[in-house]
Amino acid sequence: MRKMTKKNKIAAVALSATLLAAGGGAAYAYWSTTGSGTGGAAASAGNNEVTLHSSFAPGIAPGETRAVTYTADNSNTSSTVVAGLAPTVATSDAKCLASWFTVDATTTPVPVAANTTGATVGTGTLTFIDNATNQDACKAATITVNVTSH
């Protein structure tokens, strides 16, 4: 056998590398298949309740009416809708009868954005009925309009 020269060795190594690279690519094998799957996550459990407020000008007297504004605070991370406002009157003096007052509210559904404070959700009127009896018990009494929604 003939002795390989340095030049021949380099050529042989280069040829081997080329054949290995070309042959290695041709030897690539794989499995083919089909598949399916699903994924899911629980939806939000819903919003916490919003906080409702009412406000009206002070100093109401028998026979007078005040405009009432209803607002909502929504501390939730998603928006909600406030509808069906149901106001009631309470007083700080048991002798100042809540029945001497009427109060109403709009009932149109109003969307309230997430993380909102003081969003107006309705209006109404508060009336102090003048019923021709002594209503002195209401002098300096605190009149409160409580409101719920449904």
PDB file of N, CA, C and O in Angstrom, residues 72-145:
ATOM      1  N   ALA A  72     -72.454  54.711  42.594  1.00  0.00           N
ATOM      2  CA  ALA A  72     -71.937  53.379  42.922  1.00  0.00           C
ATOM      3  C   ALA A  72     -70.421  53.389  42.886  1.00  0.00           C
ATOM      4  O   ALA A  72     -69.809  54.059  42.054  1.00  0.00           O
ATOM      5  N   ASP A  73     -69.827  52.619  43.787  1.00  0.00           N
ATOM      6  CA  ASP A  73     -68.392  52.349  43.794  1.00  0.00           C
ATOM      7  C   ASP A  73     -68.228  50.890  43.398  1.00  0.00           C
ATOM      8  O   ASP A  73     -68.801  50.000  44.030  1.00  0.00           O
ATOM      9  N   ASN A  74     -67.441  50.637  42.352  1.00  0.00           N
ATOM     10  CA  ASN A  74     -67.196  49.272  41.880  1.00  0.00           C
ATOM     11  C   ASN A  74     -65.716  48.961  42.039  1.00  0.00           C
ATOM     12  O   ASN A  74     -64.900  49.379  41.228  1.00  0.00           O
ATOM     13  N   SER A  75     -65.369  48.229  43.080  1.00  0.00           N
ATOM     14  CA  SER A  75     -63.969  47.884  43.332  1.00  0.00           C
ATOM     15  C   SER A  75     -63.541  46.610  42.612  1.00  0.00           C
ATOM     16  O   SER A  75     -62.417  46.148  42.778  1.00  0.00           O
ATOM     17  N   ASN A  76     -64.418  46.045  41.812  1.00  0.00           N
ATOM     18  CA  ASN A  76     -64.119  44.813  41.086  1.00  0.00           C
ATOM     19  C   ASN A  76     -63.180  45.077  39.914  1.00  0.00           C
ATOM     20  O   ASN A  76     -63.049  46.197  39.441  1.00  0.00           O
ATOM     21  N   THR A  77     -62.576  44.013  39.408  1.00  0.00           N
ATOM     22  CA  THR A  77     -61.686  44.131  38.256  1.00  0.00           C
ATOM     23  C   THR A  77     -62.429  43.998  36.936  1.00  0.00           C
ATOM     24  O   THR A  77     -61.812  44.026  35.881  1.00  0.00           O
ATOM     25  N   SER A  78     -63.730  43.851  37.010  1.00  0.00           N
ATOM     26  CA  SER A  78     -64.533  43.817  35.783  1.00  0.00           C
ATOM     27  C   SER A  78     -65.759  44.717  35.974  1.00  0.00           C
ATOM     28  O   SER A  78     -66.167  45.005  37.092  1.00  0.00           O
ATOM     29  N   SER A  79     -66.310  45.137  34.862  1.00  0.00           N
ATOM     30  CA  SER A  79     -67.476  46.022  34.936  1.00  0.00           C
ATOM     31  C   SER A  79     -68.713  45.246  35.372  1.00  0.00           C
ATOM     32  O   SER A  79     -68.732  44.014  35.342  1.00  0.00           O
ATOM     33  N   THR A  80     -69.732  45.975  35.752  1.00  0.00           N
ATOM     34  CA  THR A  80     -70.989  45.365  36.162  1.00  0.00           C
ATOM     35  C   THR A  80     -72.124  46.312  35.783  1.00  0.00           C
ATOM     36  O   THR A  80     -71.879  47.416  35.319  1.00  0.00           O
ATOM     37  N   VAL A  81     -73.337  45.869  35.965  1.00  0.00           N
ATOM     38  CA  VAL A  81     -74.506  46.695  35.665  1.00  0.00           C
ATOM     39  C   VAL A  81     -75.326  46.849  36.938  1.00  0.00           C
ATOM     40  O   VAL A  81     -75.582  45.871  37.641  1.00  0.00           O
ATOM     41  N   VAL A  82     -75.719  48.084  37.223  1.00  0.00           N
ATOM     42  CA  VAL A  82     -76.585  48.365  38.371  1.00  0.00           C
ATOM     43  C   VAL A  82     -77.973  48.674  37.824  1.00  0.00           C
ATOM     44  O   VAL A  82     -78.122  49.488  36.921  1.00  0.00           O
ATOM     45  N   ALA A  83     -78.972  48.003  38.360  1.00  0.00           N
ATOM     46  CA  ALA A  83     -80.354  48.200  37.905  1.00  0.00           C
ATOM     47  C   ALA A  83     -81.299  47.995  39.078  1.00  0.00           C
ATOM     48  O   ALA A  83     -80.922  47.447  40.117  1.00  0.00           O
ATOM     49  N   GLY A  84     -82.529  48.413  38.896  1.00  0.00           N
ATOM     50  CA  GLY A  84     -83.562  48.162  39.893  1.00  0.00           C
ATOM     51  C   GLY A  84     -83.283  48.804  41.234  1.00  0.00           C
ATOM     52  O   GLY A  84     -83.354  48.144  42.262  1.00  0.00           O
ATOM     53  N   LEU A  85     -82.963  50.091  41.234  1.00  0.00           N
ATOM     54  CA  LEU A  85     -82.710  50.777  42.498  1.00  0.00           C
ATOM     55  C   LEU A  85     -83.974  50.791  43.361  1.00  0.00           C
ATOM     56  O   LEU A  85     -85.064  51.069  42.871  1.00  0.00           O
ATOM     57  N   ALA A  86     -83.811  50.477  44.627  1.00  0.00           N
ATOM     58  CA  ALA A  86     -84.935  50.430  45.563  1.00  0.00           C
ATOM     59  C   ALA A  86     -84.576  51.239  46.802  1.00  0.00           C
ATOM     60  O   ALA A  86     -83.964  50.723  47.735  1.00  0.00           O
ATOM     61  N   PRO A  87     -84.960  52.524  46.840  1.00  0.00           N
ATOM     62  CA  PRO A  87     -84.626  53.359  47.994  1.00  0.00           C
ATOM     63  C   PRO A  87     -85.683  53.278  49.093  1.00  0.00           C
ATOM     64  O   PRO A  87     -86.856  53.037  48.837  1.00  0.00           O
ATOM     65  N   THR A  88     -85.225  53.479  50.325  1.00  0.00           N
ATOM     66  CA  THR A  88     -86.110  53.585  51.483  1.00  0.00           C
ATOM     67  C   THR A  88     -85.588  54.725  52.368  1.00  0.00           C
ATOM     68  O   THR A  88     -84.421  55.094  52.289  1.00  0.00           O
ATOM     69  N   VAL A  89     -86.468  55.249  53.217  1.00  0.00           N
ATOM     70  CA  VAL A  89     -86.101  56.356  54.105  1.00  0.00           C
ATOM     71  C   VAL A  89     -86.010  55.844  55.536  1.00  0.00           C
ATOM     72  O   VAL A  89     -86.828  55.040  55.990  1.00  0.00           O
ATOM     73  N   ALA A  90     -85.006  56.346  56.239  1.00  0.00           N
ATOM     74  CA  ALA A  90     -84.864  56.103  57.676  1.00  0.00           C
ATOM     75  C   ALA A  90     -84.568  57.451  58.331  1.00  0.00           C
ATOM     76  O   ALA A  90     -84.063  58.366  57.687  1.00  0.00           O
ATOM     77  N   THR A  91     -84.923  57.581  59.613  1.00  0.00           N
ATOM     78  CA  THR A  91     -84.655  58.828  60.331  1.00  0.00           C
ATOM     79  C   THR A  91     -83.922  58.521  61.631  1.00  0.00           C
ATOM     80  O   THR A  91     -83.987  57.394  62.147  1.00  0.00           O
ATOM     81  N   SER A  92     -83.240  59.523  62.160  1.00  0.00           N
ATOM     82  CA  SER A  92     -82.483  59.337  63.402  1.00  0.00           C
ATOM     83  C   SER A  92     -83.355  59.479  64.661  1.00  0.00           C
ATOM     84  O   SER A  92     -82.897  59.181  65.754  1.00  0.00           O
ATOM     85  N   ASP A  93     -84.601  59.910  64.490  1.00  0.00           N
ATOM     86  CA  ASP A  93     -85.515  60.100  65.621  1.00  0.00           C
ATOM     87  C   ASP A  93     -86.748  59.231  65.376  1.00  0.00           C
ATOM     88  O   ASP A  93     -87.451  59.402  64.365  1.00  0.00           O
ATOM     89  N   ALA A  94     -87.031  58.327  66.288  1.00  0.00           N
ATOM     90  CA  ALA A  94     -88.164  57.403  66.118  1.00  0.00           C
ATOM     91  C   ALA A  94     -89.497  58.132  65.979  1.00  0.00           C
ATOM     92  O   ALA A  94     -90.438  57.602  65.385  1.00  0.00           O
ATOM     93  N   LYS A  95     -89.599  59.359  66.512  1.00  0.00           N
ATOM     94  CA  LYS A  95     -90.844  60.125  66.404  1.00  0.00           C
ATOM     95  C   LYS A  95     -90.960  60.857  65.069  1.00  0.00           C
ATOM     96  O   LYS A  95     -92.038  61.341  64.722  1.00  0.00           O
ATOM     97  N   CYS A  96     -89.862  60.939  64.335  1.00  0.00           N
ATOM     98  CA  CYS A  96     -89.859  61.493  62.962  1.00  0.00           C
ATOM     99  C   CYS A  96     -90.081  60.293  62.047  1.00  0.00           C
ATOM    100  O   CYS A  96     -89.159  59.541  61.742  1.00  0.00           O
ATOM    101  N   LEU A  97     -91.314  60.100  61.666  1.00  0.00           N
ATOM    102  CA  LEU A  97     -91.706  58.867  60.985  1.00  0.00           C
ATOM    103  C   LEU A  97     -91.211  58.801  59.541  1.00  0.00           C
ATOM    104  O   LEU A  97     -91.362  59.755  58.768  1.00  0.00           O
ATOM    105  N   ALA A  98     -90.652  57.664  59.176  1.00  0.00           N
ATOM    106  CA  ALA A  98     -90.207  57.444  57.797  1.00  0.00           C
ATOM    107  C   ALA A  98     -91.392  57.507  56.835  1.00  0.00           C
ATOM    108  O   ALA A  98     -91.231  57.873  55.666  1.00  0.00           O
ATOM    109  N   SER A  99     -92.585  57.204  57.328  1.00  0.00           N
ATOM    110  CA  SER A  99     -93.781  57.246  56.470  1.00  0.00           C
ATOM    111  C   SER A  99     -94.162  58.673  56.075  1.00  0.00           C
ATOM    112  O   SER A  99     -95.008  58.861  55.205  1.00  0.00           O
ATOM    113  N   TRP A 100     -93.548  59.681  56.680  1.00  0.00           N
ATOM    114  CA  TRP A 100     -93.785  61.065  56.295  1.00  0.00           C
ATOM    115  C   TRP A 100     -92.980  61.458  55.055  1.00  0.00           C
ATOM    116  O   TRP A 100     -93.062  62.591  54.584  1.00  0.00           O
ATOM    117  N   PHE A 101     -92.224  60.517  54.544  1.00  0.00           N
ATOM    118  CA  PHE A 101     -91.363  60.780  53.392  1.00  0.00           C
ATOM    119  C   PHE A 101     -91.683  59.804  52.265  1.00  0.00           C
ATOM    120  O   PHE A 101     -92.064  58.655  52.509  1.00  0.00           O
ATOM    121  N   THR A 102     -91.521  60.260  51.050  1.00  0.00           N
ATOM    122  CA  THR A 102     -91.546  59.363  49.885  1.00  0.00           C
ATOM    123  C   THR A 102     -90.227  59.549  49.157  1.00  0.00           C
ATOM    124  O   THR A 102     -89.633  60.635  49.178  1.00  0.00           O
ATOM    125  N   VAL A 103     -89.777  58.485  48.527  1.00  0.00           N
ATOM    126  CA  VAL A 103     -88.538  58.539  47.754  1.00  0.00           C
ATOM    127  C   VAL A 103     -88.678  57.588  46.579  1.00  0.00           C
ATOM    128  O   VAL A 103     -89.340  56.540  46.677  1.00  0.00           O
ATOM    129  N   ASP A 104     -88.107  57.975  45.451  1.00  0.00           N
ATOM    130  CA  ASP A 104     -88.126  57.099  44.285  1.00  0.00           C
ATOM    131  C   ASP A 104     -86.753  57.121  43.622  1.00  0.00           C
ATOM    132  O   ASP A 104     -85.852  57.858  44.040  1.00  0.00           O
ATOM    133  N   ALA A 105     -86.622  56.299  42.590  1.00  0.00           N
ATOM    134  CA  ALA A 105     -85.348  56.214  41.864  1.00  0.00           C
ATOM    135  C   ALA A 105     -85.607  55.703  40.460  1.00  0.00           C
ATOM    136  O   ALA A 105     -86.565  54.966  40.222  1.00  0.00           O
ATOM    137  N   THR A 106     -84.751  56.099  39.544  1.00  0.00           N
ATOM    138  CA  THR A 106     -84.819  55.546  38.189  1.00  0.00           C
ATOM    139  C   THR A 106     -84.443  54.070  38.247  1.00  0.00           C
ATOM    140  O   THR A 106     -83.724  53.635  39.148  1.00  0.00           O
ATOM    141  N   THR A 107     -84.931  53.309  37.290  1.00  0.00           N
ATOM    142  CA  THR A 107     -84.653  51.870  37.295  1.00  0.00           C
ATOM    143  C   THR A 107     -83.959  51.397  36.023  1.00  0.00           C
ATOM    144  O   THR A 107     -83.892  50.214  35.764  1.00  0.00           O
ATOM    145  N   THR A 108     -83.447  52.309  35.227  1.00  0.00           N
ATOM    146  CA  THR A 108     -82.756  51.939  33.998  1.00  0.00           C
ATOM    147  C   THR A 108     -81.416  51.281  34.331  1.00  0.00           C
ATOM    148  O   THR A 108     -80.655  51.818  35.132  1.00  0.00           O
ATOM    149  N   PRO A 109     -81.092  50.131  33.734  1.00  0.00           N
ATOM    150  CA  PRO A 109     -79.788  49.517  33.984  1.00  0.00           C
ATOM    151  C   PRO A 109     -78.652  50.440  33.527  1.00  0.00           C
ATOM    152  O   PRO A 109     -78.707  51.010  32.445  1.00  0.00           O
ATOM    153  N   VAL A 110     -77.641  50.583  34.388  1.00  0.00           N
ATOM    154  CA  VAL A 110     -76.508  51.460  34.100  1.00  0.00           C
ATOM    155  C   VAL A 110     -75.216  50.666  34.261  1.00  0.00           C
ATOM    156  O   VAL A 110     -74.968  50.098  35.328  1.00  0.00           O
ATOM    157  N   PRO A 111     -74.365  50.609  33.217  1.00  0.00           N
ATOM    158  CA  PRO A 111     -73.077  49.934  33.369  1.00  0.00           C
ATOM    159  C   PRO A 111     -72.127  50.757  34.240  1.00  0.00           C
ATOM    160  O   PRO A 111     -72.106  51.985  34.152  1.00  0.00           O
ATOM    161  N   VAL A 112     -71.366  50.072  35.085  1.00  0.00           N
ATOM    162  CA  VAL A 112     -70.376  50.718  35.948  1.00  0.00           C
ATOM    163  C   VAL A 112     -69.033  50.055  35.676  1.00  0.00           C
ATOM    164  O   VAL A 112     -68.880  48.845  35.878  1.00  0.00           O
ATOM    165  N   ALA A 113     -68.077  50.831  35.210  1.00  0.00           N
ATOM    166  CA  ALA A 113     -66.755  50.311  34.851  1.00  0.00           C
ATOM    167  C   ALA A 113     -66.025  49.763  36.080  1.00  0.00           C
ATOM    168  O   ALA A 113     -66.317  50.137  37.218  1.00  0.00           O
ATOM    169  N   ALA A 114     -65.062  48.891  35.816  1.00  0.00           N
ATOM    170  CA  ALA A 114     -64.236  48.332  36.883  1.00  0.00           C
ATOM    171  C   ALA A 114     -63.459  49.437  37.588  1.00  0.00           C
ATOM    172  O   ALA A 114     -63.103  50.448  36.975  1.00  0.00           O
ATOM    173  N   ASN A 115     -63.197  49.236  38.855  1.00  0.00           N
ATOM    174  CA  ASN A 115     -62.387  50.156  39.666  1.00  0.00           C
ATOM    175  C   ASN A 115     -62.873  51.602  39.570  1.00  0.00           C
ATOM    176  O   ASN A 115     -62.084  52.519  39.374  1.00  0.00           O
ATOM    177  N   THR A 116     -64.181  51.774  39.698  1.00  0.00           N
ATOM    178  CA  THR A 116     -64.795  53.102  39.600  1.00  0.00           C
ATOM    179  C   THR A 116     -65.335  53.522  40.958  1.00  0.00           C
ATOM    180  O   THR A 116     -65.886  52.715  41.697  1.00  0.00           O
ATOM    181  N   THR A 117     -65.202  54.811  41.247  1.00  0.00           N
ATOM    182  CA  THR A 117     -65.761  55.386  42.471  1.00  0.00           C
ATOM    183  C   THR A 117     -66.687  56.533  42.088  1.00  0.00           C
ATOM    184  O   THR A 117     -66.309  57.393  41.296  1.00  0.00           O
ATOM    185  N   GLY A 118     -67.890  56.529  42.645  1.00  0.00           N
ATOM    186  CA  GLY A 118     -68.816  57.642  42.451  1.00  0.00           C
ATOM    187  C   GLY A 118     -69.480  57.709  41.088  1.00  0.00           C
ATOM    188  O   GLY A 118     -69.867  58.784  40.651  1.00  0.00           O
ATOM    189  N   ALA A 119     -69.670  56.569  40.434  1.00  0.00           N
ATOM    190  CA  ALA A 119     -70.354  56.556  39.135  1.00  0.00           C
ATOM    191  C   ALA A 119     -71.848  56.781  39.350  1.00  0.00           C
ATOM    192  O   ALA A 119     -72.482  56.078  40.143  1.00  0.00           O
ATOM    193  N   THR A 120     -72.426  57.757  38.671  1.00  0.00           N
ATOM    194  CA  THR A 120     -73.857  58.025  38.803  1.00  0.00           C
ATOM    195  C   THR A 120     -74.654  56.885  38.179  1.00  0.00           C
ATOM    196  O   THR A 120     -74.440  56.531  37.026  1.00  0.00           O
ATOM    197  N   VAL A 121     -75.555  56.302  38.971  1.00  0.00           N
ATOM    198  CA  VAL A 121     -76.356  55.175  38.492  1.00  0.00           C
ATOM    199  C   VAL A 121     -77.851  55.477  38.511  1.00  0.00           C
ATOM    200  O   VAL A 121     -78.651  54.635  38.118  1.00  0.00           O
ATOM    201  N   GLY A 122     -78.226  56.658  38.956  1.00  0.00           N
ATOM    202  CA  GLY A 122     -79.637  57.001  38.943  1.00  0.00           C
ATOM    203  C   GLY A 122     -79.916  58.306  39.658  1.00  0.00           C
ATOM    204  O   GLY A 122     -79.052  58.882  40.317  1.00  0.00           O
ATOM    205  N   THR A 123     -81.154  58.750  39.501  1.00  0.00           N
ATOM    206  CA  THR A 123     -81.640  59.948  40.184  1.00  0.00           C
ATOM    207  C   THR A 123     -83.039  59.658  40.699  1.00  0.00           C
ATOM    208  O   THR A 123     -83.661  58.667  40.317  1.00  0.00           O
ATOM    209  N   GLY A 124     -83.509  60.524  41.533  1.00  0.00           N
ATOM    210  CA  GLY A 124     -84.865  60.375  42.060  1.00  0.00           C
ATOM    211  C   GLY A 124     -85.253  61.614  42.836  1.00  0.00           C
ATOM    212  O   GLY A 124     -84.572  62.644  42.769  1.00  0.00           O
ATOM    213  N   THR A 125     -86.342  61.504  43.584  1.00  0.00           N
ATOM    214  CA  THR A 125     -86.797  62.616  44.414  1.00  0.00           C
ATOM    215  C   THR A 125     -87.154  62.121  45.804  1.00  0.00           C
ATOM    216  O   THR A 125     -87.669  61.014  45.977  1.00  0.00           O
ATOM    217  N   LEU A 126     -86.852  62.956  46.776  1.00  0.00           N
ATOM    218  CA  LEU A 126     -87.228  62.731  48.163  1.00  0.00           C
ATOM    219  C   LEU A 126     -88.225  63.826  48.516  1.00  0.00           C
ATOM    220  O   LEU A 126     -87.950  65.011  48.320  1.00  0.00           O
ATOM    221  N   THR A 127     -89.388  63.444  49.033  1.00  0.00           N
ATOM    222  CA  THR A 127     -90.420  64.411  49.408  1.00  0.00           C
ATOM    223  C   THR A 127     -90.764  64.248  50.879  1.00  0.00           C
ATOM    224  O   THR A 127     -90.985  63.123  51.349  1.00  0.00           O
ATOM    225  N   PHE A 128     -90.791  65.364  51.599  1.00  0.00           N
ATOM    226  CA  PHE A 128     -91.240  65.402  52.989  1.00  0.00           C
ATOM    227  C   PHE A 128     -92.706  65.809  52.934  1.00  0.00           C
ATOM    228  O   PHE A 128     -93.046  66.945  52.644  1.00  0.00           O
ATOM    229  N   ILE A 129     -93.588  64.869  53.184  1.00  0.00           N
ATOM    230  CA  ILE A 129     -95.029  65.095  53.069  1.00  0.00           C
ATOM    231  C   ILE A 129     -95.512  65.989  54.217  1.00  0.00           C
ATOM    232  O   ILE A 129     -95.247  65.713  55.388  1.00  0.00           O
ATOM    233  N   ASP A 130     -96.220  67.058  53.883  1.00  0.00           N
ATOM    234  CA  ASP A 130     -96.826  67.942  54.888  1.00  0.00           C
ATOM    235  C   ASP A 130     -98.215  67.384  55.167  1.00  0.00           C
ATOM    236  O   ASP A 130     -99.151  67.579  54.398  1.00  0.00           O
ATOM    237  N   ASN A 131     -98.358  66.658  56.278  1.00  0.00           N
ATOM    238  CA  ASN A 131     -99.622  65.974  56.538  1.00  0.00           C
ATOM    239  C   ASN A 131    -100.483  66.656  57.601  1.00  0.00           C
ATOM    240  O   ASN A 131    -101.363  66.029  58.182  1.00  0.00           O
ATOM    241  N   ALA A 132    -100.245  67.917  57.892  1.00  0.00           N
ATOM    242  CA  ALA A 132    -101.063  68.721  58.813  1.00  0.00           C
ATOM    243  C   ALA A 132    -101.031  68.201  60.248  1.00  0.00           C
ATOM    244  O   ALA A 132    -101.956  68.448  61.023  1.00  0.00           O
ATOM    245  N   THR A 133     -99.994  67.439  60.612  1.00  0.00           N
ATOM    246  CA  THR A 133     -99.779  67.059  62.011  1.00  0.00           C
ATOM    247  C   THR A 133     -98.458  67.688  62.456  1.00  0.00           C
ATOM    248  O   THR A 133     -97.670  68.166  61.639  1.00  0.00           O
ATOM    249  N   ASN A 134     -98.236  67.673  63.751  1.00  0.00           N
ATOM    250  CA  ASN A 134     -96.990  68.229  64.287  1.00  0.00           C
ATOM    251  C   ASN A 134     -95.828  67.321  63.875  1.00  0.00           C
ATOM    252  O   ASN A 134     -95.752  66.170  64.308  1.00  0.00           O
ATOM    253  N   GLN A 135     -94.939  67.865  63.076  1.00  0.00           N
ATOM    254  CA  GLN A 135     -93.785  67.095  62.599  1.00  0.00           C
ATOM    255  C   GLN A 135     -92.485  67.650  63.183  1.00  0.00           C
ATOM    256  O   GLN A 135     -91.409  67.476  62.615  1.00  0.00           O
ATOM    257  N   ASP A 136     -92.586  68.287  64.353  1.00  0.00           N
ATOM    258  CA  ASP A 136     -91.418  68.860  65.019  1.00  0.00           C
ATOM    259  C   ASP A 136     -90.333  67.825  65.316  1.00  0.00           C
ATOM    260  O   ASP A 136     -89.164  68.174  65.452  1.00  0.00           O
ATOM    261  N   ALA A 137     -90.703  66.562  65.450  1.00  0.00           N
ATOM    262  CA  ALA A 137     -89.713  65.520  65.745  1.00  0.00           C
ATOM    263  C   ALA A 137     -88.646  65.421  64.643  1.00  0.00           C
ATOM    264  O   ALA A 137     -87.544  64.930  64.885  1.00  0.00           O
ATOM    265  N   CYS A 138     -88.972  65.935  63.464  1.00  0.00           N
ATOM    266  CA  CYS A 138     -88.013  65.872  62.359  1.00  0.00           C
ATOM    267  C   CYS A 138     -87.056  67.059  62.333  1.00  0.00           C
ATOM    268  O   CYS A 138     -86.101  67.062  61.560  1.00  0.00           O
ATOM    269  N   LYS A 139     -87.296  68.062  63.213  1.00  0.00           N
ATOM    270  CA  LYS A 139     -86.375  69.194  63.272  1.00  0.00           C
ATOM    271  C   LYS A 139     -85.001  68.685  63.710  1.00  0.00           C
ATOM    272  O   LYS A 139     -84.890  68.021  64.740  1.00  0.00           O
ATOM    273  N   ALA A 140     -83.999  68.948  62.931  1.00  0.00           N
ATOM    274  CA  ALA A 140     -82.608  68.554  63.196  1.00  0.00           C
ATOM    275  C   ALA A 140     -82.388  67.042  63.165  1.00  0.00           C
ATOM    276  O   ALA A 140     -81.292  66.584  63.481  1.00  0.00           O
ATOM    277  N   ALA A 141     -83.393  66.275  62.808  1.00  0.00           N
ATOM    278  CA  ALA A 141     -83.196  64.823  62.665  1.00  0.00           C
ATOM    279  C   ALA A 141     -82.383  64.554  61.391  1.00  0.00           C
ATOM    280  O   ALA A 141     -82.406  65.338  60.440  1.00  0.00           O
ATOM    281  N   THR A 142     -81.674  63.459  61.387  1.00  0.00           N
ATOM    282  CA  THR A 142     -80.942  63.052  60.187  1.00  0.00           C
ATOM    283  C   THR A 142     -81.863  62.169  59.364  1.00  0.00           C
ATOM    284  O   THR A 142     -82.375  61.152  59.848  1.00  0.00           O
ATOM    285  N   ILE A 143     -82.076  62.580  58.128  1.00  0.00           N
ATOM    286  CA  ILE A 143     -82.897  61.799  57.182  1.00  0.00           C
ATOM    287  C   ILE A 143     -81.918  61.049  56.287  1.00  0.00           C
ATOM    288  O   ILE A 143     -81.016  61.631  55.697  1.00  0.00           O
ATOM    289  N   THR A 144     -82.100  59.743  56.202  1.00  0.00           N
ATOM    290  CA  THR A 144     -81.197  58.906  55.423  1.00  0.00           C
ATOM    291  C   THR A 144     -81.978  58.194  54.335  1.00  0.00           C
ATOM    292  O   THR A 144     -83.038  57.625  54.587  1.00  0.00           O
ATOM    293  N   VAL A 145     -81.463  58.233  53.110  1.00  0.00           N
ATOM    294  CA  VAL A 145     -82.034  57.448  52.013  1.00  0.00           C
ATOM    295  C   VAL A 145     -81.114  56.264  51.793  1.00  0.00           C
ATOM    296  O   VAL A 145     -79.970  56.398  51.356  1.00  0.00           O
TER     297      VAL A 145
END
